[in-house]
Amino acid sequence: MNPLFLFDYDQCKNRFLQYQTAIEKFWPDVDLRTFSLKDGTAMDFIHAAPHQADQLLIISTGLHGIEGYVGAAMLEFFMKEFVHKLNHEKTALGLIHGINSWGMKHFRKANENNVDLNRNFVWDWSDATTLQNNEYEELNSLFHPKAHFSNRARQSLSFAWKLGQTLYKKNQKFITRAVTLGQYKDPKGAYYGGKDYEKITKHLMEMYEALFSVYTSIILLDIHTGYGPKDDMYLVNSRYEYRTQADFTKQLGYPFIISTTPEKFYEINGDMIDYIYRLQQTTFPDRHLFATTFEFGTLGDSLYGQFKSLQATIEETDHYVTKRGSRTSIRRLFQKLYAPSDEKWQNKAVENAKQAFQGVINGFLL
């Protein structure tokens, strides 16, 4: 296994806390801010700034808890390979570890309330039409398996049969929208966005607003895993980003760039980066923003890959809310999807991250 990757929350957290001392070699003003969550976990934020700076680079991890392990590896890689390359007199740095630290510790994507935090950054909770997910409601039985089989092969066959029937009646795009858009009516279902802001969501909103009041330019890189082509990392830009894919490909020198639109990737309600763009556009229009997701693909976007991804998500959510099924077997598939231990995959992820980090530094920060 690549030594950058750790799969224990406490080990990742302890490694992150050591960054403060290392960063103090480059910046005169460094502080650690901690937002405590459940089970002794916490979101940790290291903020390092020169005496005068107008631009800030943020790298955030663990918005989807279990994905925080790959995020932690990328923070370690950034610290080893890139932190010394920044312009320390002009650029401030923010590193966020374990936004959903409870989910990270327990190898869940959602938090302790079964809320998907990347569906919780809702701009307007009164906008019922936007938050409606008719596709999810129509496929509700697919997301809530009534039968449970002790034999995993039979369970997979049952799910495959039901999914095949759904594909025959609908289509793949219909199912993808049902899954990824986010839903706000079924607290025991997958991709549940909640009824109101979670505490950590509110905290992050206040933090981003405070940072916009200080810096004229913010670059934010949010680390995720799971979706997209197998073994490649895509920069997934917000639908509110006005610059084109071609613009960024030229500026960053990175070939894999798409947007969160139904045509290019998939549409999301309550997305954190979308929220940050809307905050900038409505409240801080004189500020400059580039925020994107580093999305490391795992099982791939083929029909089989999407089948396994959907199966893992449904079984994991069902186990959490009903305690049915083997946690060991479910976690094995879930980790393969969101926190792969395969060294070949890890090495390729690091290779892609290296190219993208360098592109962001060259394109925005030098």
mmCIF file of C-alpha atoms in Angstrom:
data_model
loop_
_atom_site.group_PDB
_atom_site.id
_atom_site.type_symbol
_atom_site.label_atom_id
_atom_site.label_comp_id
_atom_site.label_asym_id
_atom_site.label_seq_id
_atom_site.Cartn_x
_atom_site.Cartn_y
_atom_site.Cartn_z
ATOM 1 C CA MET A 1 0.000 0.000 0.000
ATOM 2 C CA ASN A 2 1.206 3.517 -0.765
ATOM 3 C CA PRO A 3 2.565 4.989 2.516
ATOM 4 C CA LEU A 4 0.584 8.226 2.025
ATOM 5 C CA PHE A 5 -2.632 6.317 2.722
ATOM 6 C CA LEU A 6 -3.841 5.572 6.250
ATOM 7 C CA PHE A 7 -7.208 4.010 7.065
ATOM 8 C CA ASP A 8 -7.584 4.916 10.710
ATOM 9 C CA TYR A 9 -9.252 8.185 11.696
ATOM 10 C CA ASP A 10 -7.059 8.856 14.745
ATOM 11 C CA GLN A 11 -3.862 8.239 12.790
ATOM 12 C CA CYS A 12 -4.978 10.615 10.048
ATOM 13 C CA LYS A 13 -5.982 13.271 12.555
ATOM 14 C CA ASN A 14 -2.703 13.032 14.497
ATOM 15 C CA ARG A 15 -0.725 13.325 11.279
ATOM 16 C CA PHE A 16 -2.748 16.374 10.289
ATOM 17 C CA LEU A 17 -2.164 18.110 13.618
ATOM 18 C CA GLN A 18 1.583 17.832 13.065
ATOM 19 C CA TYR A 19 1.281 20.015 9.973
ATOM 20 C CA GLN A 20 0.945 23.119 12.122
ATOM 21 C CA THR A 21 4.595 22.941 13.189
ATOM 22 C CA ALA A 22 5.763 22.235 9.636
ATOM 23 C CA ILE A 23 3.725 25.119 8.213
ATOM 24 C CA GLU A 24 5.125 27.580 10.750
ATOM 25 C CA LYS A 25 8.434 27.358 8.861
ATOM 26 C CA PHE A 26 6.811 29.170 5.933
ATOM 27 C CA TRP A 27 4.151 31.499 7.391
ATOM 28 C CA PRO A 28 4.395 33.847 10.380
ATOM 29 C CA ASP A 29 0.777 33.481 11.455
ATOM 30 C CA VAL A 30 -0.543 29.914 11.810
ATOM 31 C CA ASP A 31 -3.491 28.789 13.877
ATOM 32 C CA LEU A 32 -5.477 25.600 14.361
ATOM 33 C CA ARG A 33 -9.237 25.779 14.721
ATOM 34 C CA THR A 34 -11.237 22.767 15.883
ATOM 35 C CA PHE A 35 -14.969 22.161 15.614
ATOM 36 C CA SER A 36 -15.854 19.209 17.839
ATOM 37 C CA LEU A 37 -18.381 16.676 16.610
ATOM 38 C CA LYS A 38 -19.639 13.325 17.905
ATOM 39 C CA ASP A 39 -17.660 10.402 19.384
ATOM 40 C CA GLY A 40 -14.623 12.540 20.142
ATOM 41 C CA THR A 41 -14.138 13.483 16.500
ATOM 42 C CA ALA A 42 -13.652 16.974 15.124
ATOM 43 C CA MET A 43 -13.209 18.976 11.971
ATOM 44 C CA ASP A 44 -9.762 20.563 12.096
ATOM 45 C CA PHE A 45 -8.789 23.667 10.128
ATOM 46 C CA ILE A 46 -5.241 24.984 9.843
ATOM 47 C CA HIS A 47 -5.071 28.572 8.626
ATOM 48 C CA ALA A 48 -1.690 30.029 7.688
ATOM 49 C CA ALA A 49 -1.274 33.596 6.470
ATOM 50 C CA PRO A 50 1.480 36.113 5.710
ATOM 51 C CA HIS A 51 1.183 39.577 7.241
ATOM 52 C CA GLN A 52 -0.466 40.808 4.058
ATOM 53 C CA ALA A 53 -2.158 38.472 1.593
ATOM 54 C CA ASP A 54 -4.961 38.876 -0.886
ATOM 55 C CA GLN A 55 -5.270 35.268 -2.048
ATOM 56 C CA LEU A 56 -6.090 32.060 -0.203
ATOM 57 C CA LEU A 57 -5.756 28.410 -1.205
ATOM 58 C CA ILE A 58 -8.057 25.993 0.656
ATOM 59 C CA ILE A 59 -7.914 22.200 0.438
ATOM 60 C CA SER A 60 -10.899 20.556 2.121
ATOM 61 C CA THR A 61 -11.449 16.857 2.857
ATOM 62 C CA GLY A 62 -13.956 14.484 4.387
ATOM 63 C CA LEU A 63 -17.203 16.203 3.402
ATOM 64 C CA HIS A 64 -18.285 12.636 2.676
ATOM 65 C CA GLY A 65 -16.784 10.983 5.739
ATOM 66 C CA ILE A 66 -15.211 7.806 4.346
ATOM 67 C CA GLU A 67 -13.769 9.778 1.429
ATOM 68 C CA GLY A 68 -11.663 11.617 3.986
ATOM 69 C CA TYR A 69 -9.034 8.858 3.909
ATOM 70 C CA VAL A 70 -8.092 9.613 0.322
ATOM 71 C CA GLY A 71 -8.419 13.285 1.228
ATOM 72 C CA ALA A 72 -5.957 12.835 4.094
ATOM 73 C CA ALA A 73 -3.504 11.135 1.736
ATOM 74 C CA MET A 74 -3.758 14.074 -0.654
ATOM 75 C CA LEU A 75 -3.116 16.538 2.186
ATOM 76 C CA GLU A 76 -0.006 14.560 3.121
ATOM 77 C CA PHE A 77 1.125 14.540 -0.509
ATOM 78 C CA PHE A 78 0.540 18.289 -0.790
ATOM 79 C CA MET A 79 2.550 18.901 2.373
ATOM 80 C CA LYS A 80 5.457 16.828 1.088
ATOM 81 C CA GLU A 81 5.530 18.051 -2.500
ATOM 82 C CA PHE A 82 3.901 21.466 -2.814
ATOM 83 C CA VAL A 83 3.626 23.503 0.383
ATOM 84 C CA HIS A 84 7.182 24.790 -0.049
ATOM 85 C CA LYS A 85 6.454 25.822 -3.657
ATOM 86 C CA LEU A 86 3.766 28.374 -2.773
ATOM 87 C CA ASN A 87 4.468 32.085 -2.698
ATOM 88 C CA HIS A 88 4.455 32.425 1.090
ATOM 89 C CA GLU A 89 4.490 36.223 0.982
ATOM 90 C CA LYS A 90 1.365 36.535 -1.159
ATOM 91 C CA THR A 91 -0.650 33.367 -0.574
ATOM 92 C CA ALA A 92 -2.447 32.193 2.546
ATOM 93 C CA LEU A 93 -3.222 28.505 3.079
ATOM 94 C CA GLY A 94 -6.197 26.713 4.617
ATOM 95 C CA LEU A 95 -6.237 22.949 5.171
ATOM 96 C CA ILE A 96 -9.445 21.256 6.342
ATOM 97 C CA HIS A 97 -9.362 17.714 7.716
ATOM 98 C CA GLY A 98 -12.469 15.610 8.340
ATOM 99 C CA ILE A 99 -15.468 17.864 7.712
ATOM 100 C CA ASN A 100 -17.650 14.842 8.480
ATOM 101 C CA SER A 101 -15.216 13.359 10.984
ATOM 102 C CA TRP A 102 -17.844 11.066 12.519
ATOM 103 C CA GLY A 103 -18.514 9.533 9.110
ATOM 104 C CA MET A 104 -14.798 9.238 8.497
ATOM 105 C CA LYS A 105 -14.225 7.413 11.771
ATOM 106 C CA HIS A 106 -17.110 5.023 11.168
ATOM 107 C CA PHE A 107 -16.476 4.552 7.426
ATOM 108 C CA ARG A 108 -19.791 6.154 6.503
ATOM 109 C CA LYS A 109 -20.426 8.634 3.742
ATOM 110 C CA ALA A 110 -23.275 10.335 5.609
ATOM 111 C CA ASN A 111 -23.014 11.811 9.098
ATOM 112 C CA GLU A 112 -24.475 10.522 12.377
ATOM 113 C CA ASN A 113 -27.930 11.787 11.329
ATOM 114 C CA ASN A 114 -27.707 9.981 7.982
ATOM 115 C CA VAL A 115 -27.363 13.367 6.272
ATOM 116 C CA ASP A 116 -25.234 13.654 3.151
ATOM 117 C CA LEU A 117 -23.466 16.945 3.881
ATOM 118 C CA ASN A 118 -22.903 17.612 0.195
ATOM 119 C CA ARG A 119 -26.680 17.760 -0.214
ATOM 120 C CA ASN A 120 -27.110 19.948 2.909
ATOM 121 C CA PHE A 121 -25.735 23.260 1.584
ATOM 122 C CA VAL A 122 -29.183 24.290 0.387
ATOM 123 C CA TRP A 123 -29.429 27.887 -0.747
ATOM 124 C CA ASP A 124 -33.153 28.252 -0.054
ATOM 125 C CA TRP A 125 -35.000 25.668 2.050
ATOM 126 C CA SER A 126 -38.350 27.220 1.110
ATOM 127 C CA ASP A 127 -37.806 26.353 -2.564
ATOM 128 C CA ALA A 128 -39.761 23.095 -2.467
ATOM 129 C CA THR A 129 -39.810 22.690 -6.243
ATOM 130 C CA THR A 130 -36.021 22.677 -6.532
ATOM 131 C CA LEU A 131 -35.681 20.231 -3.653
ATOM 132 C CA GLN A 132 -38.196 17.809 -5.113
ATOM 133 C CA ASN A 133 -36.762 14.504 -6.352
ATOM 134 C CA ASN A 134 -39.597 12.792 -8.203
ATOM 135 C CA GLU A 135 -37.296 10.096 -9.578
ATOM 136 C CA TYR A 136 -36.210 9.003 -6.099
ATOM 137 C CA GLU A 137 -39.782 8.852 -4.867
ATOM 138 C CA GLU A 138 -40.826 6.796 -7.875
ATOM 139 C CA LEU A 139 -37.994 4.321 -7.244
ATOM 140 C CA ASN A 140 -38.418 4.259 -3.466
ATOM 141 C CA SER A 141 -38.729 0.481 -3.310
ATOM 142 C CA LEU A 142 -35.347 0.125 -5.016
ATOM 143 C CA PHE A 143 -33.712 2.156 -2.245
ATOM 144 C CA HIS A 144 -35.406 0.206 0.547
ATOM 145 C CA PRO A 145 -34.946 -3.560 0.051
ATOM 146 C CA LYS A 146 -37.649 -5.368 2.013
ATOM 147 C CA ALA A 147 -35.966 -8.744 1.920
ATOM 148 C CA HIS A 148 -32.588 -9.580 3.386
ATOM 149 C CA PHE A 149 -30.617 -12.648 2.412
ATOM 150 C CA SER A 150 -27.917 -14.164 4.584
ATOM 151 C CA ASN A 151 -26.265 -15.360 1.370
ATOM 152 C CA ARG A 152 -24.644 -12.312 -0.227
ATOM 153 C CA ALA A 153 -24.771 -13.822 -3.719
ATOM 154 C CA ARG A 154 -28.551 -14.207 -3.479
ATOM 155 C CA GLN A 155 -28.828 -10.665 -2.144
ATOM 156 C CA SER A 156 -26.818 -9.299 -5.075
ATOM 157 C CA LEU A 157 -28.884 -11.306 -7.538
ATOM 158 C CA SER A 158 -32.110 -9.967 -6.035
ATOM 159 C CA PHE A 159 -30.868 -6.390 -6.279
ATOM 160 C CA ALA A 160 -29.600 -6.910 -9.838
ATOM 161 C CA TRP A 161 -32.995 -8.284 -10.880
ATOM 162 C CA LYS A 162 -34.853 -5.308 -9.415
ATOM 163 C CA LEU A 163 -32.389 -2.847 -10.945
ATOM 164 C CA GLY A 164 -32.686 -4.582 -14.326
ATOM 165 C CA GLN A 165 -36.465 -4.233 -14.210
ATOM 166 C CA THR A 166 -36.073 -0.557 -13.400
ATOM 167 C CA LEU A 167 -33.660 -0.015 -16.298
ATOM 168 C CA TYR A 168 -36.086 -1.761 -18.636
ATOM 169 C CA LYS A 169 -38.958 0.507 -17.548
ATOM 170 C CA LYS A 170 -36.903 3.701 -17.267
ATOM 171 C CA ASN A 171 -33.298 4.342 -18.274
ATOM 172 C CA GLN A 172 -29.858 4.783 -16.761
ATOM 173 C CA LYS A 173 -30.112 8.586 -16.663
ATOM 174 C CA PHE A 174 -33.379 8.379 -14.723
ATOM 175 C CA ILE A 175 -31.748 6.198 -12.053
ATOM 176 C CA THR A 176 -28.631 8.371 -11.877
ATOM 177 C CA ARG A 177 -30.733 11.477 -11.265
ATOM 178 C CA ALA A 178 -32.770 9.678 -8.598
ATOM 179 C CA VAL A 179 -29.570 8.772 -6.777
ATOM 180 C CA THR A 180 -27.294 11.771 -7.168
ATOM 181 C CA LEU A 181 -29.639 14.775 -7.122
ATOM 182 C CA GLY A 182 -30.254 14.418 -3.394
ATOM 183 C CA GLN A 183 -33.572 13.872 -1.628
ATOM 184 C CA TYR A 184 -35.162 15.654 1.320
ATOM 185 C CA LYS A 185 -38.137 13.499 2.330
ATOM 186 C CA ASP A 186 -36.677 10.140 3.337
ATOM 187 C CA PRO A 187 -34.407 10.421 6.421
ATOM 188 C CA LYS A 188 -33.653 6.691 6.290
ATOM 189 C CA GLY A 189 -32.722 6.712 2.615
ATOM 190 C CA ALA A 190 -29.523 7.326 0.692
ATOM 191 C CA TYR A 191 -28.424 10.826 -0.327
ATOM 192 C CA TYR A 192 -30.659 12.420 2.302
ATOM 193 C CA GLY A 193 -30.026 16.162 2.449
ATOM 194 C CA GLY A 194 -31.773 16.836 5.761
ATOM 195 C CA LYS A 195 -34.540 19.215 6.788
ATOM 196 C CA ASP A 196 -32.276 22.069 7.853
ATOM 197 C CA TYR A 197 -28.584 22.882 8.059
ATOM 198 C CA GLU A 198 -26.438 20.523 10.100
ATOM 199 C CA LYS A 199 -24.243 22.200 12.734
ATOM 200 C CA ILE A 200 -21.049 21.650 10.755
ATOM 201 C CA THR A 201 -22.735 23.062 7.642
ATOM 202 C CA LYS A 202 -23.614 26.261 9.496
ATOM 203 C CA HIS A 203 -20.075 26.474 10.844
ATOM 204 C CA LEU A 204 -18.570 26.146 7.368
ATOM 205 C CA MET A 205 -20.949 28.729 5.922
ATOM 206 C CA GLU A 206 -19.877 31.219 8.580
ATOM 207 C CA MET A 207 -16.237 30.356 7.978
ATOM 208 C CA TYR A 208 -16.433 30.854 4.207
ATOM 209 C CA GLU A 209 -18.198 34.182 4.685
ATOM 210 C CA ALA A 210 -15.475 35.319 7.083
ATOM 211 C CA LEU A 211 -12.746 34.300 4.634
ATOM 212 C CA PHE A 212 -14.398 36.191 1.777
ATOM 213 C CA SER A 213 -14.348 39.305 3.959
ATOM 214 C CA VAL A 214 -10.543 38.994 4.263
ATOM 215 C CA TYR A 215 -9.293 37.718 0.897
ATOM 216 C CA THR A 216 -9.963 39.124 -2.556
ATOM 217 C CA SER A 217 -9.222 35.788 -4.254
ATOM 218 C CA ILE A 218 -10.045 32.280 -3.022
ATOM 219 C CA ILE A 219 -9.132 28.956 -4.634
ATOM 220 C CA LEU A 220 -10.818 25.939 -3.046
ATOM 221 C CA LEU A 221 -10.085 22.287 -3.843
ATOM 222 C CA ASP A 222 -12.513 19.789 -2.300
ATOM 223 C CA ILE A 223 -11.335 16.153 -2.353
ATOM 224 C CA HIS A 224 -13.845 13.391 -3.225
ATOM 225 C CA THR A 225 -13.836 9.799 -4.439
ATOM 226 C CA GLY A 226 -16.225 7.373 -6.096
ATOM 227 C CA TYR A 227 -17.677 8.762 -9.286
ATOM 228 C CA GLY A 228 -16.294 9.288 -12.730
ATOM 229 C CA PRO A 229 -14.185 7.132 -15.046
ATOM 230 C CA LYS A 230 -12.266 4.316 -13.397
ATOM 231 C CA ASP A 231 -8.780 5.185 -12.144
ATOM 232 C CA ASP A 232 -8.850 8.807 -13.314
ATOM 233 C CA MET A 233 -9.320 12.026 -11.386
ATOM 234 C CA TYR A 234 -11.578 14.722 -12.786
ATOM 235 C CA LEU A 235 -11.823 18.356 -11.796
ATOM 236 C CA VAL A 236 -15.572 18.809 -11.425
ATOM 237 C CA ASN A 237 -16.507 22.482 -11.637
ATOM 238 C CA SER A 238 -19.652 24.140 -10.362
ATOM 239 C CA ARG A 239 -22.580 24.802 -12.650
ATOM 240 C CA TYR A 240 -22.187 28.446 -11.505
ATOM 241 C CA GLU A 241 -18.638 28.688 -12.847
ATOM 242 C CA TYR A 242 -18.815 30.962 -15.906
ATOM 243 C CA ARG A 243 -15.453 29.997 -17.408
ATOM 244 C CA THR A 244 -15.463 27.081 -19.819
ATOM 245 C CA GLN A 245 -13.836 23.678 -19.706
ATOM 246 C CA ALA A 246 -11.526 24.795 -22.515
ATOM 247 C CA ASP A 247 -10.504 27.855 -20.495
ATOM 248 C CA PHE A 248 -9.445 25.743 -17.536
ATOM 249 C CA THR A 249 -7.793 23.034 -19.602
ATOM 250 C CA LYS A 250 -5.554 25.708 -21.107
ATOM 251 C CA GLN A 251 -4.954 27.567 -17.844
ATOM 252 C CA LEU A 252 -4.262 24.528 -15.660
ATOM 253 C CA GLY A 253 -2.771 22.146 -18.187
ATOM 254 C CA TYR A 254 -4.995 19.373 -16.820
ATOM 255 C CA PRO A 255 -6.988 17.322 -19.350
ATOM 256 C CA PHE A 256 -9.894 15.959 -17.260
ATOM 257 C CA ILE A 257 -12.323 18.790 -16.441
ATOM 258 C CA ILE A 258 -16.133 18.691 -16.404
ATOM 259 C CA SER A 259 -19.060 20.516 -14.745
ATOM 260 C CA THR A 260 -21.922 19.451 -12.474
ATOM 261 C CA THR A 261 -24.555 19.664 -15.176
ATOM 262 C CA PRO A 262 -26.836 16.804 -16.262
ATOM 263 C CA GLU A 263 -25.130 16.706 -19.647
ATOM 264 C CA LYS A 264 -21.534 16.590 -18.361
ATOM 265 C CA PHE A 265 -21.637 14.908 -14.934
ATOM 266 C CA TYR A 266 -24.752 14.900 -12.787
ATOM 267 C CA GLU A 267 -26.895 17.519 -11.122
ATOM 268 C CA ILE A 268 -26.676 18.062 -7.360
ATOM 269 C CA ASN A 269 -28.890 19.913 -4.900
ATOM 270 C CA GLY A 270 -27.266 21.278 -1.746
ATOM 271 C CA ASP A 271 -23.735 21.071 -3.136
ATOM 272 C CA MET A 272 -21.089 22.862 -1.027
ATOM 273 C CA ILE A 273 -19.173 24.354 -3.943
ATOM 274 C CA ASP A 274 -22.369 25.579 -5.612
ATOM 275 C CA TYR A 275 -23.238 27.287 -2.317
ATOM 276 C CA ILE A 276 -19.827 29.004 -2.156
ATOM 277 C CA TYR A 277 -20.265 30.312 -5.699
ATOM 278 C CA ARG A 278 -23.696 31.697 -4.909
ATOM 279 C CA LEU A 279 -22.343 33.300 -1.744
ATOM 280 C CA GLN A 280 -19.596 34.970 -3.749
ATOM 281 C CA GLN A 281 -21.921 36.098 -6.528
ATOM 282 C CA THR A 282 -24.622 37.526 -4.248
ATOM 283 C CA THR A 283 -22.641 38.889 -1.285
ATOM 284 C CA PHE A 284 -19.044 39.309 -2.438
ATOM 285 C CA PRO A 285 -19.262 40.082 -6.182
ATOM 286 C CA ASP A 286 -15.932 41.939 -6.093
ATOM 287 C CA ARG A 287 -14.116 38.788 -4.925
ATOM 288 C CA HIS A 288 -12.532 36.215 -7.243
ATOM 289 C CA LEU A 289 -13.325 32.529 -6.790
ATOM 290 C CA PHE A 290 -12.278 29.248 -8.296
ATOM 291 C CA ALA A 291 -13.692 26.254 -6.453
ATOM 292 C CA THR A 292 -13.629 22.723 -7.799
ATOM 293 C CA THR A 293 -13.825 19.098 -6.770
ATOM 294 C CA PHE A 294 -10.993 16.619 -7.176
ATOM 295 C CA GLU A 295 -13.125 13.547 -7.985
ATOM 296 C CA PHE A 296 -11.093 10.340 -7.965
ATOM 297 C CA GLY A 297 -12.949 7.634 -9.905
ATOM 298 C CA THR A 298 -12.923 4.113 -8.455
ATOM 299 C CA LEU A 299 -15.313 1.510 -9.873
ATOM 300 C CA GLY A 300 -15.888 3.534 -13.037
ATOM 301 C CA ASP A 301 -18.917 4.935 -14.859
ATOM 302 C CA SER A 302 -19.761 1.803 -16.827
ATOM 303 C CA LEU A 303 -23.138 0.163 -16.236
ATOM 304 C CA TYR A 304 -21.440 -2.468 -14.036
ATOM 305 C CA GLY A 305 -19.549 0.177 -12.075
ATOM 306 C CA GLN A 306 -22.708 2.172 -11.461
ATOM 307 C CA PHE A 307 -24.545 -1.013 -10.453
ATOM 308 C CA LYS A 308 -21.905 -1.852 -7.819
ATOM 309 C CA SER A 309 -21.798 1.741 -6.598
ATOM 310 C CA LEU A 310 -25.564 1.894 -6.211
ATOM 311 C CA GLN A 311 -25.656 -1.521 -4.548
ATOM 312 C CA ALA A 312 -22.982 -0.489 -2.043
ATOM 313 C CA THR A 313 -24.761 2.763 -1.216
ATOM 314 C CA ILE A 314 -28.169 1.142 -0.732
ATOM 315 C CA GLU A 315 -26.866 -1.771 1.332
ATOM 316 C CA GLU A 316 -24.725 0.486 3.511
ATOM 317 C CA THR A 317 -27.585 2.900 4.205
ATOM 318 C CA ASP A 318 -29.994 0.030 4.840
ATOM 319 C CA HIS A 319 -27.575 -1.567 7.290
ATOM 320 C CA TYR A 320 -27.091 1.696 9.182
ATOM 321 C CA VAL A 321 -30.813 2.373 9.654
ATOM 322 C CA THR A 322 -31.971 -1.247 10.182
ATOM 323 C CA LYS A 323 -28.804 -3.033 11.412
ATOM 324 C CA ARG A 324 -29.496 -5.815 8.913
ATOM 325 C CA GLY A 325 -26.731 -7.534 7.005
ATOM 326 C CA SER A 326 -23.063 -8.104 7.613
ATOM 327 C CA ARG A 327 -21.256 -4.858 8.393
ATOM 328 C CA THR A 328 -17.948 -6.489 7.407
ATOM 329 C CA SER A 329 -18.995 -7.422 3.875
ATOM 330 C CA ILE A 330 -20.787 -4.128 3.334
ATOM 331 C CA ARG A 331 -17.812 -2.124 4.568
ATOM 332 C CA ARG A 332 -15.472 -4.072 2.272
ATOM 333 C CA LEU A 333 -17.434 -3.031 -0.814
ATOM 334 C CA PHE A 334 -17.980 0.496 0.506
ATOM 335 C CA GLN A 335 -14.267 0.965 1.115
ATOM 336 C CA LYS A 336 -13.460 -0.317 -2.371
ATOM 337 C CA LEU A 337 -15.776 2.362 -3.710
ATOM 338 C CA TYR A 338 -14.671 5.320 -1.571
ATOM 339 C CA ALA A 339 -11.341 4.470 0.105
ATOM 340 C CA PRO A 340 -9.476 1.948 -2.087
ATOM 341 C CA SER A 341 -6.539 0.082 -0.564
ATOM 342 C CA ASP A 342 -5.242 -1.095 -3.950
ATOM 343 C CA GLU A 343 -1.707 0.258 -4.357
ATOM 344 C CA LYS A 344 -1.944 0.583 -8.135
ATOM 345 C CA TRP A 345 -5.073 2.755 -7.781
ATOM 346 C CA GLN A 346 -3.434 4.823 -5.052
ATOM 347 C CA ASN A 347 -0.308 5.465 -7.113
ATOM 348 C CA LYS A 348 -2.406 6.579 -10.089
ATOM 349 C CA ALA A 349 -4.434 8.875 -7.833
ATOM 350 C CA VAL A 350 -1.256 10.500 -6.553
ATOM 351 C CA GLU A 351 0.017 10.892 -10.112
ATOM 352 C CA ASN A 352 -3.185 12.675 -11.157
ATOM 353 C CA ALA A 353 -3.187 14.832 -8.037
ATOM 354 C CA LYS A 354 0.392 15.897 -8.685
ATOM 355 C CA GLN A 355 -0.494 17.148 -12.154
ATOM 356 C CA ALA A 356 -3.634 18.932 -10.918
ATOM 357 C CA PHE A 357 -1.982 20.554 -7.869
ATOM 358 C CA GLN A 358 0.829 21.837 -10.071
ATOM 359 C CA GLY A 359 -1.682 23.141 -12.597
ATOM 360 C CA VAL A 360 -3.603 25.055 -9.917
ATOM 361 C CA ILE A 361 -0.394 26.566 -8.514
ATOM 362 C CA ASN A 362 0.874 27.565 -11.955
ATOM 363 C CA GLY A 363 -2.525 28.781 -13.144
ATOM 364 C CA PHE A 364 -3.667 30.785 -10.110
ATOM 365 C CA LEU A 365 -1.019 31.273 -7.466
ATOM 366 C CA LEU A 366 2.333 32.156 -9.029
#
